[in-house]
């Protein structure tokens, strides 16, 4: 149980284009999902908290117009990187918080974004 | 944002050896979690700790929630090749759903 999927796993795009990443909780409902960014050999840095049916809460220094988050259902959150630039290249990981139980966060497999 | 101090940063051990790593914080945490991350993958939850003093095992892994609520350790006994990866501690402050991550411990097994 507690499986979280992400799609796509890898994406390469040209500078200036927008990229959408999906995060799904497959076997549980998640009122809250989280988006992280990870640079090589670094720890995970929280970008934003996504709440179903309401606006996302962004961490300090994260541009909300650059990283659009939509949490339209209890099992799906999307992150759209708008007008991507090479410095946006990174490993993006989502997690979903199990609404029941102890509220443990379960992580997706990550999406490797490369902007040319 | 705040990070947890995790040590050691890296470990080079031989197969069969025991491993110990720990995490400390200047603030009190309500929960402690240990994750393992393989290259190109997301973190996978290993052990979750919810009470001060709690000692929990998961196969060859054992973790403890420090009495002061400011630290936790993870032990791996009789390491095997598939233990290679990066181990992260993480925790919640009381009433905060956001996770704070440690800096990670990279485990390498020397043939």
mmCIF file with all atom_site columns, C-alpha atoms in Angstrom:
data_model
loop_
_atom_site.group_PDB
_atom_site.id
_atom_site.type_symbol
_atom_site.label_atom_id
_atom_site.label_alt_id
_atom_site.label_comp_id
_atom_site.label_asym_id
_atom_site.label_entity_id
_atom_site.label_seq_id
_atom_site.pdbx_PDB_ins_code
_atom_site.Cartn_x
_atom_site.Cartn_y
_atom_site.Cartn_z
_atom_site.occupancy
_atom_site.B_iso_or_equiv
_atom_site.pdbx_formal_charge
_atom_site.auth_seq_id
_atom_site.auth_comp_id
_atom_site.auth_asym_id
_atom_site.auth_atom_id
_atom_site.pdbx_PDB_model_num
ATOM 1   C CA . UNK A 1 1   ? 0.000  0.000  0.000   1.00 0.00 ? 1   UNK A CA 1
ATOM 2   C CA . UNK A 1 2   ? 0.847  3.748  0.065   1.00 0.00 ? 2   UNK A CA 1
ATOM 3   C CA . UNK A 1 3   ? 2.094  4.017  -3.506  1.00 0.00 ? 3   UNK A CA 1
ATOM 4   C CA . UNK A 1 4   ? 2.736  7.390  -5.098  1.00 0.00 ? 4   UNK A CA 1
ATOM 5   C CA . UNK A 1 5   ? 3.425  7.718  -8.810  1.00 0.00 ? 5   UNK A CA 1
ATOM 6   C CA . UNK A 1 6   ? 4.895  10.546 -10.824 1.00 0.00 ? 6   UNK A CA 1
ATOM 7   C CA . UNK A 1 7   ? 4.703  11.201 -14.528 1.00 0.00 ? 7   UNK A CA 1
ATOM 8   C CA . UNK A 1 8   ? 6.797  11.678 -16.510 1.00 0.00 ? 8   UNK A CA 1
ATOM 9   C CA . UNK A 1 9   ? 9.908  10.138 -14.977 1.00 0.00 ? 9   UNK A CA 1
ATOM 10  C CA . UNK A 1 10  ? 12.162 12.128 -17.300 1.00 0.00 ? 10  UNK A CA 1
ATOM 11  C CA . UNK A 1 11  ? 11.549 15.126 -19.500 1.00 0.00 ? 11  UNK A CA 1
ATOM 12  C CA . UNK A 1 12  ? 13.809 17.169 -21.733 1.00 0.00 ? 12  UNK A CA 1
ATOM 13  C CA . UNK A 1 13  ? 12.481 20.448 -23.033 1.00 0.00 ? 13  UNK A CA 1
ATOM 14  C CA . UNK A 1 14  ? 13.616 23.581 -24.772 1.00 0.00 ? 14  UNK A CA 1
ATOM 15  C CA . UNK A 1 15  ? 14.128 26.804 -22.896 1.00 0.00 ? 15  UNK A CA 1
ATOM 16  C CA . UNK A 1 16  ? 10.944 28.858 -22.758 1.00 0.00 ? 16  UNK A CA 1
ATOM 17  C CA . UNK A 1 17  ? 8.511  25.962 -22.829 1.00 0.00 ? 17  UNK A CA 1
ATOM 18  C CA . UNK A 1 18  ? 6.291  24.821 -19.975 1.00 0.00 ? 18  UNK A CA 1
ATOM 19  C CA . UNK A 1 19  ? 6.389  21.373 -18.426 1.00 0.00 ? 19  UNK A CA 1
ATOM 20  C CA . UNK A 1 20  ? 3.689  19.664 -16.367 1.00 0.00 ? 20  UNK A CA 1
ATOM 21  C CA . UNK A 1 21  ? 4.511  16.978 -13.807 1.00 0.00 ? 21  UNK A CA 1
ATOM 22  C CA . UNK A 1 22  ? 1.780  14.808 -12.295 1.00 0.00 ? 22  UNK A CA 1
ATOM 23  C CA . UNK A 1 23  ? 1.771  13.265 -8.839  1.00 0.00 ? 23  UNK A CA 1
ATOM 24  C CA . UNK A 1 24  ? -0.802 10.617 -7.968  1.00 0.00 ? 24  UNK A CA 1
ATOM 25  C CA . UNK A 1 25  ? -1.558 8.686  -4.807  1.00 0.00 ? 25  UNK A CA 1
ATOM 26  C CA . UNK A 1 26  ? -2.623 5.297  -6.130  1.00 0.00 ? 26  UNK A CA 1
ATOM 27  C CA . UNK A 1 27  ? -4.163 3.539  -3.149  1.00 0.00 ? 27  UNK A CA 1
ATOM 28  C CA . UNK A 1 28  ? -4.982 6.234  -0.636  1.00 0.00 ? 28  UNK A CA 1
ATOM 29  C CA . UNK A 1 29  ? -6.476 9.690  -0.450  1.00 0.00 ? 29  UNK A CA 1
ATOM 30  C CA . UNK A 1 30  ? -4.197 12.616 0.131   1.00 0.00 ? 30  UNK A CA 1
ATOM 31  C CA . UNK A 1 31  ? -5.645 15.969 1.111   1.00 0.00 ? 31  UNK A CA 1
ATOM 32  C CA . UNK A 1 32  ? -2.102 17.286 1.228   1.00 0.00 ? 32  UNK A CA 1
ATOM 33  C CA . UNK A 1 33  ? 0.731  16.748 -1.223  1.00 0.00 ? 33  UNK A CA 1
ATOM 34  C CA . UNK A 1 34  ? 4.169  18.284 -1.177  1.00 0.00 ? 34  UNK A CA 1
ATOM 35  C CA . UNK A 1 35  ? 6.587  19.246 -3.937  1.00 0.00 ? 35  UNK A CA 1
ATOM 36  C CA . UNK A 1 36  ? 10.325 19.065 -3.414  1.00 0.00 ? 36  UNK A CA 1
ATOM 37  C CA . UNK A 1 37  ? 13.348 19.924 -5.489  1.00 0.00 ? 37  UNK A CA 1
ATOM 38  C CA . UNK A 1 38  ? 16.651 18.106 -5.173  1.00 0.00 ? 38  UNK A CA 1
ATOM 39  C CA . UNK A 1 39  ? 19.984 19.173 -6.626  1.00 0.00 ? 39  UNK A CA 1
ATOM 40  C CA . UNK A 1 40  ? 22.764 16.612 -7.195  1.00 0.00 ? 40  UNK A CA 1
ATOM 41  C CA . UNK A 1 41  ? 24.233 15.266 -3.971  1.00 0.00 ? 41  UNK A CA 1
ATOM 42  C CA . UNK A 1 42  ? 21.959 17.514 -1.915  1.00 0.00 ? 42  UNK A CA 1
ATOM 43  C CA . UNK A 1 43  ? 19.015 16.972 0.360   1.00 0.00 ? 43  UNK A CA 1
ATOM 44  C CA . UNK A 1 44  ? 15.386 17.540 -0.527  1.00 0.00 ? 44  UNK A CA 1
ATOM 45  C CA . UNK A 1 45  ? 14.170 21.139 -0.343  1.00 0.00 ? 45  UNK A CA 1
ATOM 46  C CA . UNK A 1 46  ? 10.459 21.773 0.079   1.00 0.00 ? 46  UNK A CA 1
ATOM 47  C CA . UNK A 1 47  ? 9.028  24.020 -2.617  1.00 0.00 ? 47  UNK A CA 1
ATOM 48  C CA . UNK A 1 48  ? 5.348  24.100 -1.756  1.00 0.00 ? 48  UNK A CA 1
ATOM 49  C CA . UNK A 1 49  ? 2.497  22.422 0.066   1.00 0.00 ? 49  UNK A CA 1
ATOM 50  C CA . UNK A 1 50  ? -0.477 21.508 -2.074  1.00 0.00 ? 50  UNK A CA 1
ATOM 51  C CA . UNK A 1 51  ? -3.906 21.243 -0.463  1.00 0.00 ? 51  UNK A CA 1
ATOM 52  C CA . UNK A 1 52  ? -6.847 19.723 -2.279  1.00 0.00 ? 52  UNK A CA 1
ATOM 53  C CA . UNK A 1 53  ? -9.358 22.354 -3.282  1.00 0.00 ? 53  UNK A CA 1
ATOM 54  C CA . UNK A 1 54  ? -7.332 25.355 -2.161  1.00 0.00 ? 54  UNK A CA 1
ATOM 55  C CA . UNK A 1 55  ? -4.306 27.385 -3.150  1.00 0.00 ? 55  UNK A CA 1
ATOM 56  C CA . UNK A 1 56  ? -0.856 25.967 -2.604  1.00 0.00 ? 56  UNK A CA 1
ATOM 57  C CA . UNK A 1 57  ? 1.434  27.389 0.064   1.00 0.00 ? 57  UNK A CA 1
ATOM 58  C CA . UNK A 1 58  ? 4.875  28.233 -1.263  1.00 0.00 ? 58  UNK A CA 1
ATOM 59  C CA . UNK A 1 59  ? 8.128  28.259 0.662   1.00 0.00 ? 59  UNK A CA 1
ATOM 60  C CA . UNK A 1 60  ? 10.129 31.450 0.881   1.00 0.00 ? 60  UNK A CA 1
ATOM 61  C CA . UNK A 1 61  ? 12.036 32.129 -2.312  1.00 0.00 ? 61  UNK A CA 1
ATOM 62  C CA . UNK A 1 62  ? 9.884  29.911 -4.533  1.00 0.00 ? 62  UNK A CA 1
ATOM 63  C CA . UNK A 1 63  ? 8.099  31.834 -7.282  1.00 0.00 ? 63  UNK A CA 1
ATOM 64  C CA . UNK A 1 64  ? 4.434  30.851 -7.368  1.00 0.00 ? 64  UNK A CA 1
ATOM 65  C CA . UNK A 1 65  ? 3.995  32.171 -10.904 1.00 0.00 ? 65  UNK A CA 1
ATOM 66  C CA . UNK A 1 66  ? 6.949  30.106 -12.044 1.00 0.00 ? 66  UNK A CA 1
ATOM 67  C CA . UNK A 1 67  ? 5.892  26.870 -10.369 1.00 0.00 ? 67  UNK A CA 1
ATOM 68  C CA . UNK A 1 68  ? 2.132  26.493 -10.741 1.00 0.00 ? 68  UNK A CA 1
ATOM 69  C CA . UNK A 1 69  ? 0.521  23.892 -8.518  1.00 0.00 ? 69  UNK A CA 1
ATOM 70  C CA . UNK A 1 70  ? -2.954 22.463 -8.896  1.00 0.00 ? 70  UNK A CA 1
ATOM 71  C CA . UNK A 1 71  ? -4.483 19.900 -6.533  1.00 0.00 ? 71  UNK A CA 1
ATOM 72  C CA . UNK A 1 72  ? -7.779 19.165 -8.174  1.00 0.00 ? 72  UNK A CA 1
ATOM 73  C CA . UNK A 1 73  ? -8.619 15.876 -6.510  1.00 0.00 ? 73  UNK A CA 1
ATOM 74  C CA . UNK A 1 74  ? -7.708 13.798 -3.473  1.00 0.00 ? 74  UNK A CA 1
ATOM 75  C CA . UNK A 1 75  ? -5.361 11.684 -5.568  1.00 0.00 ? 75  UNK A CA 1
ATOM 76  C CA . UNK A 1 76  ? -3.768 14.124 -8.028  1.00 0.00 ? 76  UNK A CA 1
ATOM 77  C CA . UNK A 1 77  ? -1.537 17.170 -7.802  1.00 0.00 ? 77  UNK A CA 1
ATOM 78  C CA . UNK A 1 78  ? 0.277  18.774 -10.715 1.00 0.00 ? 78  UNK A CA 1
ATOM 79  C CA . UNK A 1 79  ? 3.339  20.998 -10.856 1.00 0.00 ? 79  UNK A CA 1
ATOM 80  C CA . UNK A 1 80  ? 3.808  23.111 -13.972 1.00 0.00 ? 80  UNK A CA 1
ATOM 81  C CA . UNK A 1 81  ? 7.188  24.700 -14.543 1.00 0.00 ? 81  UNK A CA 1
ATOM 82  C CA . UNK A 1 82  ? 6.371  27.705 -16.714 1.00 0.00 ? 82  UNK A CA 1
ATOM 83  C CA . UNK A 1 83  ? 8.784  29.223 -19.204 1.00 0.00 ? 83  UNK A CA 1
ATOM 84  C CA . UNK A 1 84  ? 11.463 26.795 -18.149 1.00 0.00 ? 84  UNK A CA 1
ATOM 85  C CA . UNK A 1 85  ? 15.127 27.811 -18.224 1.00 0.00 ? 85  UNK A CA 1
ATOM 86  C CA . UNK A 1 86  ? 18.295 25.737 -17.817 1.00 0.00 ? 86  UNK A CA 1
ATOM 87  C CA . UNK A 1 87  ? 18.553 26.716 -14.145 1.00 0.00 ? 87  UNK A CA 1
ATOM 88  C CA . UNK A 1 88  ? 15.209 24.963 -13.573 1.00 0.00 ? 88  UNK A CA 1
ATOM 89  C CA . UNK A 1 89  ? 16.835 21.661 -14.468 1.00 0.00 ? 89  UNK A CA 1
ATOM 90  C CA . UNK A 1 90  ? 16.591 19.487 -11.385 1.00 0.00 ? 90  UNK A CA 1
ATOM 91  C CA . UNK A 1 91  ? 15.052 16.400 -9.813  1.00 0.00 ? 91  UNK A CA 1
ATOM 92  C CA . UNK A 1 92  ? 11.485 17.146 -8.709  1.00 0.00 ? 92  UNK A CA 1
ATOM 93  C CA . UNK A 1 93  ? 9.898  14.843 -6.157  1.00 0.00 ? 93  UNK A CA 1
ATOM 94  C CA . UNK A 1 94  ? 6.371  14.862 -4.811  1.00 0.00 ? 94  UNK A CA 1
ATOM 95  C CA . UNK A 1 95  ? 5.028  13.279 -1.662  1.00 0.00 ? 95  UNK A CA 1
ATOM 96  C CA . UNK A 1 96  ? 1.514  12.558 -0.529  1.00 0.00 ? 96  UNK A CA 1
ATOM 97  C CA . UNK A 1 97  ? 0.375  12.633 3.034   1.00 0.00 ? 97  UNK A CA 1
ATOM 98  C CA . UNK A 1 98  ? -1.980 9.849  3.997   1.00 0.00 ? 98  UNK A CA 1
ATOM 99  C CA . UNK A 1 99  ? -5.106 11.552 5.291   1.00 0.00 ? 99  UNK A CA 1
ATOM 100 C CA . UNK A 1 100 ? -5.753 8.643  7.605   1.00 0.00 ? 100 UNK A CA 1
ATOM 101 C CA . UNK A 1 101 ? -3.445 6.905  10.015  1.00 0.00 ? 101 UNK A CA 1
ATOM 102 C CA . UNK A 1 102 ? -0.418 8.826  11.267  1.00 0.00 ? 102 UNK A CA 1
ATOM 103 C CA . UNK A 1 103 ? -0.268 11.127 8.277   1.00 0.00 ? 103 UNK A CA 1
ATOM 104 C CA . UNK A 1 104 ? 3.032  9.741  7.057   1.00 0.00 ? 104 UNK A CA 1
ATOM 105 C CA . UNK A 1 105 ? 4.425  11.187 3.830   1.00 0.00 ? 105 UNK A CA 1
ATOM 106 C CA . UNK A 1 106 ? 5.065  8.769  0.985   1.00 0.00 ? 106 UNK A CA 1
ATOM 107 C CA . UNK A 1 107 ? 7.258  9.855  -1.877  1.00 0.00 ? 107 UNK A CA 1
ATOM 108 C CA . UNK A 1 108 ? 6.958  9.484  -5.605  1.00 0.00 ? 108 UNK A CA 1
ATOM 109 C CA . UNK A 1 109 ? 9.843  8.198  -7.745  1.00 0.00 ? 109 UNK A CA 1
ATOM 110 C CA . UNK A 1 110 ? 10.781 11.683 -8.917  1.00 0.00 ? 110 UNK A CA 1
ATOM 111 C CA . UNK A 1 111 ? 10.931 13.483 -12.269 1.00 0.00 ? 111 UNK A CA 1
ATOM 112 C CA . UNK A 1 112 ? 14.223 14.459 -13.862 1.00 0.00 ? 112 UNK A CA 1
ATOM 113 C CA . UNK A 1 113 ? 13.773 17.729 -15.734 1.00 0.00 ? 113 UNK A CA 1
ATOM 114 C CA . UNK A 1 114 ? 16.436 18.871 -18.178 1.00 0.00 ? 114 UNK A CA 1
ATOM 115 C CA . UNK A 1 115 ? 15.993 22.241 -19.868 1.00 0.00 ? 115 UNK A CA 1
ATOM 116 C CA . UNK A 1 116 ? 18.177 22.814 -22.908 1.00 0.00 ? 116 UNK A CA 1
ATOM 117 C CA . UNK B 2 1   ? 14.871 26.786 6.347   1.00 0.00 ? 1   UNK B CA 1
ATOM 118 C CA . UNK B 2 2   ? 16.124 24.686 9.199   1.00 0.00 ? 2   UNK B CA 1
ATOM 119 C CA . UNK B 2 3   ? 17.975 21.485 8.459   1.00 0.00 ? 3   UNK B CA 1
ATOM 120 C CA . UNK B 2 4   ? 18.817 18.570 10.618  1.00 0.00 ? 4   UNK B CA 1
ATOM 121 C CA . UNK B 2 5   ? 22.483 17.806 11.219  1.00 0.00 ? 5   UNK B CA 1
ATOM 122 C CA . UNK B 2 6   ? 23.152 14.303 10.024  1.00 0.00 ? 6   UNK B CA 1
ATOM 123 C CA . UNK B 2 7   ? 26.406 12.406 10.463  1.00 0.00 ? 7   UNK B CA 1
ATOM 124 C CA . UNK B 2 8   ? 28.482 10.987 9.071   1.00 0.00 ? 8   UNK B CA 1
ATOM 125 C CA . UNK B 2 9   ? 28.177 12.538 5.613   1.00 0.00 ? 9   UNK B CA 1
ATOM 126 C CA . UNK B 2 10  ? 29.506 9.371  4.012   1.00 0.00 ? 10  UNK B CA 1
ATOM 127 C CA . UNK B 2 11  ? 30.527 5.888  5.040   1.00 0.00 ? 11  UNK B CA 1
ATOM 128 C CA . UNK B 2 12  ? 32.688 3.316  3.302   1.00 0.00 ? 12  UNK B CA 1
ATOM 129 C CA . UNK B 2 13  ? 32.274 -0.120 4.811   1.00 0.00 ? 13  UNK B CA 1
ATOM 130 C CA . UNK B 2 14  ? 32.757 -3.761 3.952   1.00 0.00 ? 14  UNK B CA 1
ATOM 131 C CA . UNK B 2 15  ? 29.875 -6.118 3.416   1.00 0.00 ? 15  UNK B CA 1
ATOM 132 C CA . UNK B 2 16  ? 28.763 -7.664 6.688   1.00 0.00 ? 16  UNK B CA 1
ATOM 133 C CA . UNK B 2 17  ? 29.741 -4.706 8.850   1.00 0.00 ? 17  UNK B CA 1
ATOM 134 C CA . UNK B 2 18  ? 27.281 -2.882 11.065  1.00 0.00 ? 18  UNK B CA 1
ATOM 135 C CA . UNK B 2 19  ? 26.415 0.754  10.320  1.00 0.00 ? 19  UNK B CA 1
ATOM 136 C CA . UNK B 2 20  ? 25.357 3.575  12.596  1.00 0.00 ? 20  UNK B CA 1
ATOM 137 C CA . UNK B 2 21  ? 24.271 7.083  11.681  1.00 0.00 ? 21  UNK B CA 1
ATOM 138 C CA . UNK B 2 22  ? 22.542 9.829  13.599  1.00 0.00 ? 22  UNK B CA 1
ATOM 139 C CA . UNK B 2 23  ? 20.643 13.059 13.359  1.00 0.00 ? 23  UNK B CA 1
ATOM 140 C CA . UNK B 2 24  ? 20.548 15.984 15.740  1.00 0.00 ? 24  UNK B CA 1
ATOM 141 C CA . UNK B 2 25  ? 18.524 19.146 15.989  1.00 0.00 ? 25  UNK B CA 1
ATOM 142 C CA . UNK B 2 26  ? 18.582 22.255 18.100  1.00 0.00 ? 26  UNK B CA 1
ATOM 143 C CA . UNK B 2 27  ? 14.792 22.110 18.255  1.00 0.00 ? 27  UNK B CA 1
ATOM 144 C CA . UNK B 2 28  ? 12.376 19.528 19.576  1.00 0.00 ? 28  UNK B CA 1
ATOM 145 C CA . UNK B 2 29  ? 10.781 17.243 17.015  1.00 0.00 ? 29  UNK B CA 1
ATOM 146 C CA . UNK B 2 30  ? 7.436  15.510 17.283  1.00 0.00 ? 30  UNK B CA 1
ATOM 147 C CA . UNK B 2 31  ? 8.239  12.657 14.902  1.00 0.00 ? 31  UNK B CA 1
ATOM 148 C CA . UNK B 2 32  ? 11.382 11.225 13.385  1.00 0.00 ? 32  UNK B CA 1
ATOM 149 C CA . UNK B 2 33  ? 11.479 9.379  10.097  1.00 0.00 ? 33  UNK B CA 1
ATOM 150 C CA . UNK B 2 34  ? 14.270 7.565  8.278   1.00 0.00 ? 34  UNK B CA 1
ATOM 151 C CA . UNK B 2 35  ? 14.269 7.290  4.483   1.00 0.00 ? 35  UNK B CA 1
ATOM 152 C CA . UNK B 2 36  ? 16.566 5.607  1.956   1.00 0.00 ? 36  UNK B CA 1
ATOM 153 C CA . UNK B 2 37  ? 17.065 7.039  -1.513  1.00 0.00 ? 37  UNK B CA 1
ATOM 154 C CA . UNK B 2 38  ? 18.559 5.113  -4.419  1.00 0.00 ? 38  UNK B CA 1
ATOM 155 C CA . UNK B 2 39  ? 20.055 7.038  -7.381  1.00 0.00 ? 39  UNK B CA 1
ATOM 156 C CA . UNK B 2 40  ? 17.347 8.543  -9.571  1.00 0.00 ? 40  UNK B CA 1
ATOM 157 C CA . UNK B 2 41  ? 14.560 7.461  -7.253  1.00 0.00 ? 41  UNK B CA 1
ATOM 158 C CA . UNK B 2 42  ? 12.405 9.048  -4.589  1.00 0.00 ? 42  UNK B CA 1
ATOM 159 C CA . UNK B 2 43  ? 12.992 8.397  -0.873  1.00 0.00 ? 43  UNK B CA 1
ATOM 160 C CA . UNK B 2 44  ? 11.487 5.240  0.564   1.00 0.00 ? 44  UNK B CA 1
ATOM 161 C CA . UNK B 2 45  ? 10.310 5.211  4.163   1.00 0.00 ? 45  UNK B CA 1
ATOM 162 C CA . UNK B 2 46  ? 12.276 2.781  6.352   1.00 0.00 ? 46  UNK B CA 1
ATOM 163 C CA . UNK B 2 47  ? 11.182 3.514  9.898   1.00 0.00 ? 47  UNK B CA 1
ATOM 164 C CA . UNK B 2 48  ? 8.826  6.014  11.543  1.00 0.00 ? 48  UNK B CA 1
ATOM 165 C CA . UNK B 2 49  ? 9.152  7.019  15.207  1.00 0.00 ? 49  UNK B CA 1
ATOM 166 C CA . UNK B 2 50  ? 6.419  8.836  17.110  1.00 0.00 ? 50  UNK B CA 1
ATOM 167 C CA . UNK B 2 51  ? 7.330  8.765  20.800  1.00 0.00 ? 51  UNK B CA 1
ATOM 168 C CA . UNK B 2 52  ? 10.392 9.929  22.734  1.00 0.00 ? 52  UNK B CA 1
ATOM 169 C CA . UNK B 2 53  ? 12.484 6.923  23.671  1.00 0.00 ? 53  UNK B CA 1
ATOM 170 C CA . UNK B 2 54  ? 10.802 4.691  21.102  1.00 0.00 ? 54  UNK B CA 1
ATOM 171 C CA . UNK B 2 55  ? 13.020 1.963  19.667  1.00 0.00 ? 55  UNK B CA 1
ATOM 172 C CA . UNK B 2 56  ? 11.753 0.354  16.468  1.00 0.00 ? 56  UNK B CA 1
ATOM 173 C CA . UNK B 2 57  ? 13.151 -2.352 14.215  1.00 0.00 ? 57  UNK B CA 1
ATOM 174 C CA . UNK B 2 58  ? 12.498 -3.214 10.593  1.00 0.00 ? 58  UNK B CA 1
ATOM 175 C CA . UNK B 2 59  ? 14.468 -6.330 9.692   1.00 0.00 ? 59  UNK B CA 1
ATOM 176 C CA . UNK B 2 60  ? 18.166 -5.467 10.006  1.00 0.00 ? 60  UNK B CA 1
ATOM 177 C CA . UNK B 2 61  ? 17.357 -1.820 10.674  1.00 0.00 ? 61  UNK B CA 1
ATOM 178 C CA . UNK B 2 62  ? 16.855 -0.320 14.115  1.00 0.00 ? 62  UNK B CA 1
ATOM 179 C CA . UNK B 2 63  ? 16.071 3.293  14.910  1.00 0.00 ? 63  UNK B CA 1
ATOM 180 C CA . UNK B 2 64  ? 15.470 5.200  18.104  1.00 0.00 ? 64  UNK B CA 1
ATOM 181 C CA . UNK B 2 65  ? 13.733 8.470  18.950  1.00 0.00 ? 65  UNK B CA 1
ATOM 182 C CA . UNK B 2 66  ? 15.957 10.267 21.458  1.00 0.00 ? 66  UNK B CA 1
ATOM 183 C CA . UNK B 2 67  ? 14.646 11.011 24.938  1.00 0.00 ? 67  UNK B CA 1
ATOM 184 C CA . UNK B 2 68  ? 15.328 14.727 24.532  1.00 0.00 ? 68  UNK B CA 1
ATOM 185 C CA . UNK B 2 69  ? 13.339 14.715 21.248  1.00 0.00 ? 69  UNK B CA 1
ATOM 186 C CA . UNK B 2 70  ? 16.305 16.384 19.593  1.00 0.00 ? 70  UNK B CA 1
ATOM 187 C CA . UNK B 2 71  ? 18.038 13.381 18.095  1.00 0.00 ? 71  UNK B CA 1
ATOM 188 C CA . UNK B 2 72  ? 17.616 9.991  16.482  1.00 0.00 ? 72  UNK B CA 1
ATOM 189 C CA . UNK B 2 73  ? 19.886 7.213  15.298  1.00 0.00 ? 73  UNK B CA 1
ATOM 190 C CA . UNK B 2 74  ? 19.631 4.483  12.682  1.00 0.00 ? 74  UNK B CA 1
ATOM 191 C CA . UNK B 2 75  ? 21.590 1.247  12.847  1.00 0.00 ? 75  UNK B CA 1
ATOM 192 C CA . UNK B 2 76  ? 21.965 -1.301 10.068  1.00 0.00 ? 76  UNK B CA 1
ATOM 193 C CA . UNK B 2 77  ? 23.299 -4.682 11.038  1.00 0.00 ? 77  UNK B CA 1
ATOM 194 C CA . UNK B 2 78  ? 25.229 -7.065 8.793   1.00 0.00 ? 78  UNK B CA 1
ATOM 195 C CA . UNK B 2 79  ? 25.211 -4.776 5.757   1.00 0.00 ? 79  UNK B CA 1
ATOM 196 C CA . UNK B 2 80  ? 24.563 -6.218 2.297   1.00 0.00 ? 80  UNK B CA 1
ATOM 197 C CA . UNK B 2 81  ? 25.169 -4.716 -1.177  1.00 0.00 ? 81  UNK B CA 1
ATOM 198 C CA . UNK B 2 82  ? 21.580 -3.501 -1.575  1.00 0.00 ? 82  UNK B CA 1
ATOM 199 C CA . UNK B 2 83  ? 22.026 -1.265 1.485   1.00 0.00 ? 83  UNK B CA 1
ATOM 200 C CA . UNK B 2 84  ? 24.058 1.107  -0.704  1.00 0.00 ? 84  UNK B CA 1
ATOM 201 C CA . UNK B 2 85  ? 22.352 4.467  -1.107  1.00 0.00 ? 85  UNK B CA 1
ATOM 202 C CA . UNK B 2 86  ? 21.685 7.722  0.677   1.00 0.00 ? 86  UNK B CA 1
ATOM 203 C CA . UNK B 2 87  ? 19.925 7.697  4.025   1.00 0.00 ? 87  UNK B CA 1
ATOM 204 C CA . UNK B 2 88  ? 17.978 10.733 5.174   1.00 0.00 ? 88  UNK B CA 1
ATOM 205 C CA . UNK B 2 89  ? 16.506 11.487 8.541   1.00 0.00 ? 89  UNK B CA 1
ATOM 206 C CA . UNK B 2 90  ? 13.465 13.737 8.599   1.00 0.00 ? 90  UNK B CA 1
ATOM 207 C CA . UNK B 2 91  ? 11.176 15.106 11.226  1.00 0.00 ? 91  UNK B CA 1
ATOM 208 C CA . UNK B 2 92  ? 8.084  17.099 12.025  1.00 0.00 ? 92  UNK B CA 1
ATOM 209 C CA . UNK B 2 93  ? 7.901  19.931 14.487  1.00 0.00 ? 93  UNK B CA 1
ATOM 210 C CA . UNK B 2 94  ? 4.852  19.691 16.700  1.00 0.00 ? 94  UNK B CA 1
ATOM 211 C CA . UNK B 2 95  ? 1.755  20.765 14.795  1.00 0.00 ? 95  UNK B CA 1
ATOM 212 C CA . UNK B 2 96  ? 3.665  21.248 11.554  1.00 0.00 ? 96  UNK B CA 1
ATOM 213 C CA . UNK B 2 97  ? 2.880  18.947 8.653   1.00 0.00 ? 97  UNK B CA 1
ATOM 214 C CA . UNK B 2 98  ? 6.015  19.956 6.769   1.00 0.00 ? 98  UNK B CA 1
ATOM 215 C CA . UNK B 2 99  ? 9.001  17.636 6.895   1.00 0.00 ? 99  UNK B CA 1
ATOM 216 C CA . UNK B 2 100 ? 12.475 18.908 7.668   1.00 0.00 ? 100 UNK B CA 1
ATOM 217 C CA . UNK B 2 101 ? 15.204 16.780 6.115   1.00 0.00 ? 101 UNK B CA 1
ATOM 218 C CA . UNK B 2 102 ? 18.677 15.928 7.258   1.00 0.00 ? 102 UNK B CA 1
ATOM 219 C CA . UNK B 2 103 ? 21.695 16.432 5.050   1.00 0.00 ? 103 UNK B CA 1
ATOM 220 C CA . UNK B 2 104 ? 21.973 12.745 4.228   1.00 0.00 ? 104 UNK B CA 1
ATOM 221 C CA . UNK B 2 105 ? 24.472 9.934  4.779   1.00 0.00 ? 105 UNK B CA 1
ATOM 222 C CA . UNK B 2 106 ? 25.872 8.249  1.682   1.00 0.00 ? 106 UNK B CA 1
ATOM 223 C CA . UNK B 2 107 ? 26.612 4.571  2.306   1.00 0.00 ? 107 UNK B CA 1
ATOM 224 C CA . UNK B 2 108 ? 29.091 2.764  0.058   1.00 0.00 ? 108 UNK B CA 1
ATOM 225 C CA . UNK B 2 109 ? 30.053 -0.878 0.407   1.00 0.00 ? 109 UNK B CA 1
ATOM 226 C CA . UNK B 2 110 ? 33.625 -1.710 -0.531  1.00 0.00 ? 110 UNK B CA 1
ATOM 227 C CA . UNK B 2 111 ? 34.018 -5.028 -2.329  1.00 0.00 ? 111 UNK B CA 1
#
